[in-house]
GROMACS .gro file of C-alpha atoms in nm:
model
  141
    1MET     CA    1  -2.017  -3.190  -7.806
    2PHE     CA    2  -2.082  -3.517  -7.985
    3HIS     CA    3  -1.928  -3.450  -8.325
    4VAL     CA    4  -1.742  -3.763  -8.429
    5PRO     CA    5  -1.618  -3.725  -8.790
    6ASN     CA    6  -1.265  -3.585  -8.791
    7ALA     CA    7  -1.281  -3.488  -8.422
    8ARG     CA    8  -0.909  -3.567  -8.409
    9TYR     CA    9  -0.846  -3.235  -8.587
   10ALA     CA   10  -1.024  -3.022  -8.326
   11SER     CA   11  -0.699  -2.930  -8.149
   12GLU     CA   12  -0.536  -2.813  -8.471
   13VAL     CA   13  -0.836  -2.608  -8.578
   14SER     CA   14  -0.881  -2.444  -8.238
   15SER     CA   15  -0.508  -2.369  -8.225
   16LEU     CA   16  -0.530  -2.191  -8.560
   17LEU     CA   17  -0.817  -1.986  -8.420
   18GLY     CA   18  -0.624  -1.905  -8.103
   19LEU     CA   19  -0.861  -2.107  -7.885
   20ASN     CA   20  -0.797  -2.370  -7.622
   21THR     CA   21  -0.945  -2.716  -7.662
   22VAL     CA   22  -1.054  -2.929  -7.369
   23PHE     CA   23  -1.120  -3.296  -7.434
   24CYS     CA   24  -1.311  -3.517  -7.195
   25LYS     CA   25  -1.530  -3.824  -7.193
   26GLU     CA   26  -1.903  -3.772  -7.224
   27ASN     CA   27  -1.961  -3.875  -6.862
   28GLU     CA   28  -1.705  -3.610  -6.751
   29PHE     CA   29  -1.853  -3.326  -6.957
   30GLU     CA   30  -2.065  -3.162  -6.688
   31ASP     CA   31  -1.789  -3.181  -6.428
   32LYS     CA   32  -1.546  -3.023  -6.674
   33ILE     CA   33  -1.789  -2.737  -6.747
   34LYS     CA   34  -1.848  -2.690  -6.373
   35GLU     CA   35  -1.472  -2.671  -6.316
   36MET     CA   36  -1.425  -2.421  -6.600
   37THR     CA   37  -1.703  -2.192  -6.474
   38ALA     CA   38  -1.629  -2.215  -6.099
   39ASP     CA   39  -1.522  -1.850  -6.080
   40GLY     CA   40  -1.849  -1.733  -6.236
   41ILE     CA   41  -1.694  -1.664  -6.575
   42PRO     CA   42  -1.823  -1.754  -6.827
   43THR     CA   43  -2.191  -1.732  -6.741
   44ALA     CA   44  -2.329  -1.897  -7.056
   45ILE     CA   45  -2.278  -2.188  -7.291
   46ILE     CA   46  -2.318  -2.110  -7.660
   47ASN     CA   47  -2.376  -2.417  -7.872
   48GLY     CA   48  -2.441  -2.518  -8.231
   49ALA     CA   49  -2.746  -2.739  -8.179
   50ILE     CA   50  -2.968  -2.714  -8.487
   51ALA     CA   51  -3.212  -3.003  -8.485
   52SER     CA   52  -3.099  -3.247  -8.218
   53ASN     CA   53  -3.344  -3.251  -7.928
   54PHE     CA   54  -3.105  -3.485  -7.747
   55GLN     CA   55  -2.814  -3.240  -7.759
   56ARG     CA   56  -3.016  -2.930  -7.681
   57ASN     CA   57  -3.204  -3.090  -7.391
   58LYS     CA   58  -2.882  -3.231  -7.246
   59LEU     CA   59  -2.719  -2.887  -7.258
   60GLU     CA   60  -3.028  -2.706  -7.124
   61LEU     CA   61  -3.054  -2.940  -6.825
   62MET     CA   62  -2.682  -2.918  -6.752
   63CYS     CA   63  -2.688  -2.538  -6.772
   64THR     CA   64  -2.989  -2.523  -6.540
   65ARG     CA   65  -2.809  -2.740  -6.284
   66LEU     CA   66  -2.497  -2.521  -6.309
   67SER     CA   67  -2.689  -2.188  -6.313
   68LEU     CA   68  -2.559  -2.105  -6.660
   69LEU     CA   69  -2.742  -1.956  -6.956
   70CYS     CA   70  -2.777  -2.187  -7.255
   71TYR     CA   71  -2.779  -2.007  -7.591
   72SER     CA   72  -2.859  -2.203  -7.908
   73PRO     CA   73  -2.857  -1.940  -8.187
   74LEU     CA   74  -2.905  -2.197  -8.466
   75TRP     CA   75  -3.186  -2.389  -8.295
   76ARG     CA   76  -3.453  -2.483  -8.549
   77VAL     CA   77  -3.308  -2.260  -8.820
   78GLU     CA   78  -3.383  -2.418  -9.157
   79GLN     CA   79  -3.088  -2.635  -9.258
   80SER     CA   80  -3.079  -2.482  -9.605
   81THR     CA   81  -3.049  -2.139  -9.438
   82VAL     CA   82  -2.753  -2.262  -9.231
   83MET     CA   83  -2.585  -2.391  -9.548
   84GLU     CA   84  -2.649  -2.061  -9.729
   85GLU     CA   85  -2.503  -1.865  -9.435
   86ILE     CA   86  -2.193  -2.086  -9.433
   87ILE     CA   87  -2.145  -1.995  -9.799
   88ARG     CA   88  -2.237  -1.626  -9.765
   89ARG     CA   89  -2.003  -1.574  -9.471
   90LYS     CA   90  -1.723  -1.769  -9.643
   91ILE     CA   91  -1.674  -1.987  -9.334
   92GLY     CA   92  -1.459  -2.238  -9.520
   93ALA     CA   93  -1.643  -2.548  -9.401
   94ILE     CA   94  -1.590  -2.887  -9.566
   95ILE     CA   95  -1.801  -3.201  -9.583
   96VAL     CA   96  -1.662  -3.449  -9.330
   97ALA     CA   97  -1.924  -3.725  -9.336
   98ILE     CA   98  -2.182  -3.866  -9.575
   99SER     CA   99  -2.496  -4.022  -9.434
  100ALA     CA  100  -2.767  -3.940  -9.685
  101GLU     CA  101  -2.913  -4.135  -9.973
  102GLY     CA  102  -2.806  -3.967 -10.295
  103LEU     CA  103  -2.470  -3.848 -10.167
  104ASP     CA  104  -2.159  -4.062 -10.198
  105GLU     CA  105  -1.794  -4.049 -10.095
  106THR     CA  106  -1.710  -3.811 -10.382
  107PHE     CA  107  -1.855  -3.532 -10.163
  108LEU     CA  108  -1.611  -3.599  -9.877
  109GLY     CA  109  -1.358  -3.322  -9.828
  110LYS     CA  110  -1.540  -3.086 -10.064
  111ALA     CA  111  -1.572  -2.724  -9.959
  112ILE     CA  112  -1.925  -2.607  -9.891
  113ASP     CA  113  -1.974  -2.344 -10.159
  114GLU     CA  114  -2.233  -2.249 -10.421
  115SER     CA  115  -2.122  -2.529 -10.653
  116SER     CA  116  -2.125  -2.806 -10.394
  117ASN     CA  117  -2.453  -2.681 -10.246
  118LYS     CA  118  -2.619  -2.705 -10.590
  119LYS     CA  119  -2.480  -3.058 -10.638
  120ILE     CA  120  -2.605  -3.161 -10.294
  121LYS     CA  121  -2.955  -3.031 -10.366
  122ARG     CA  122  -2.955  -3.202 -10.706
  123ASN     CA  123  -2.839  -3.538 -10.568
  124LEU     CA  124  -3.066  -3.563 -10.268
  125LYS     CA  125  -3.337  -3.820 -10.327
  126ALA     CA  126  -3.539  -3.747 -10.012
  127SER     CA  127  -3.578  -3.488  -9.745
  128ILE     CA  128  -3.286  -3.554  -9.511
  129ALA     CA  129  -3.081  -3.372  -9.253
  130LEU     CA  130  -2.828  -3.147  -9.428
  131ILE     CA  131  -2.659  -3.073  -9.098
  132SER     CA  132  -2.574  -3.388  -8.903
  133GLN     CA  133  -2.571  -3.391  -8.526
  134GLU     CA  134  -2.461  -3.709  -8.353
  135LYS     CA  135  -2.658  -3.890  -8.083
  136GLU     CA  136  -3.009  -3.797  -8.200
  137GLU     CA  137  -3.240  -4.062  -8.067
  138ASN     CA  138  -3.531  -4.005  -8.302
  139MET     CA  139  -3.536  -3.767  -8.598
  140ASN     CA  140  -3.910  -3.813  -8.658
  141PRO     CA  141  -4.112  -3.498  -8.586
   0.00000   0.00000   0.00000
């Protein structure tokens, strides 16, 4: 929903997966979802919110208004667990942004695998968010 790094590649990636991509401005998002679900199908929104209260709350409220289910299967899953699952399932994810002390631009474009995960853990100087989600207003618990 609010992923910024390399968003320009979303169309290519979704095309490779055989999926359609719909782009819209943030203030048009709810109207676009309403339009896409007008016939009653789909009945739910599945999202990748992990730690962002802002994103999850925004989606929950929108889904309530539109009478849709909101499913957040990764919500509050430990970030290290998410990383391990990415590796275990061979998802083929790459690092697209660096915003943590201890990590530099040499990590950009690297595949998330056992080797890179060990380097990330070794280089982190503080407890930080491994999985970035844009638009979080306050990351303090």
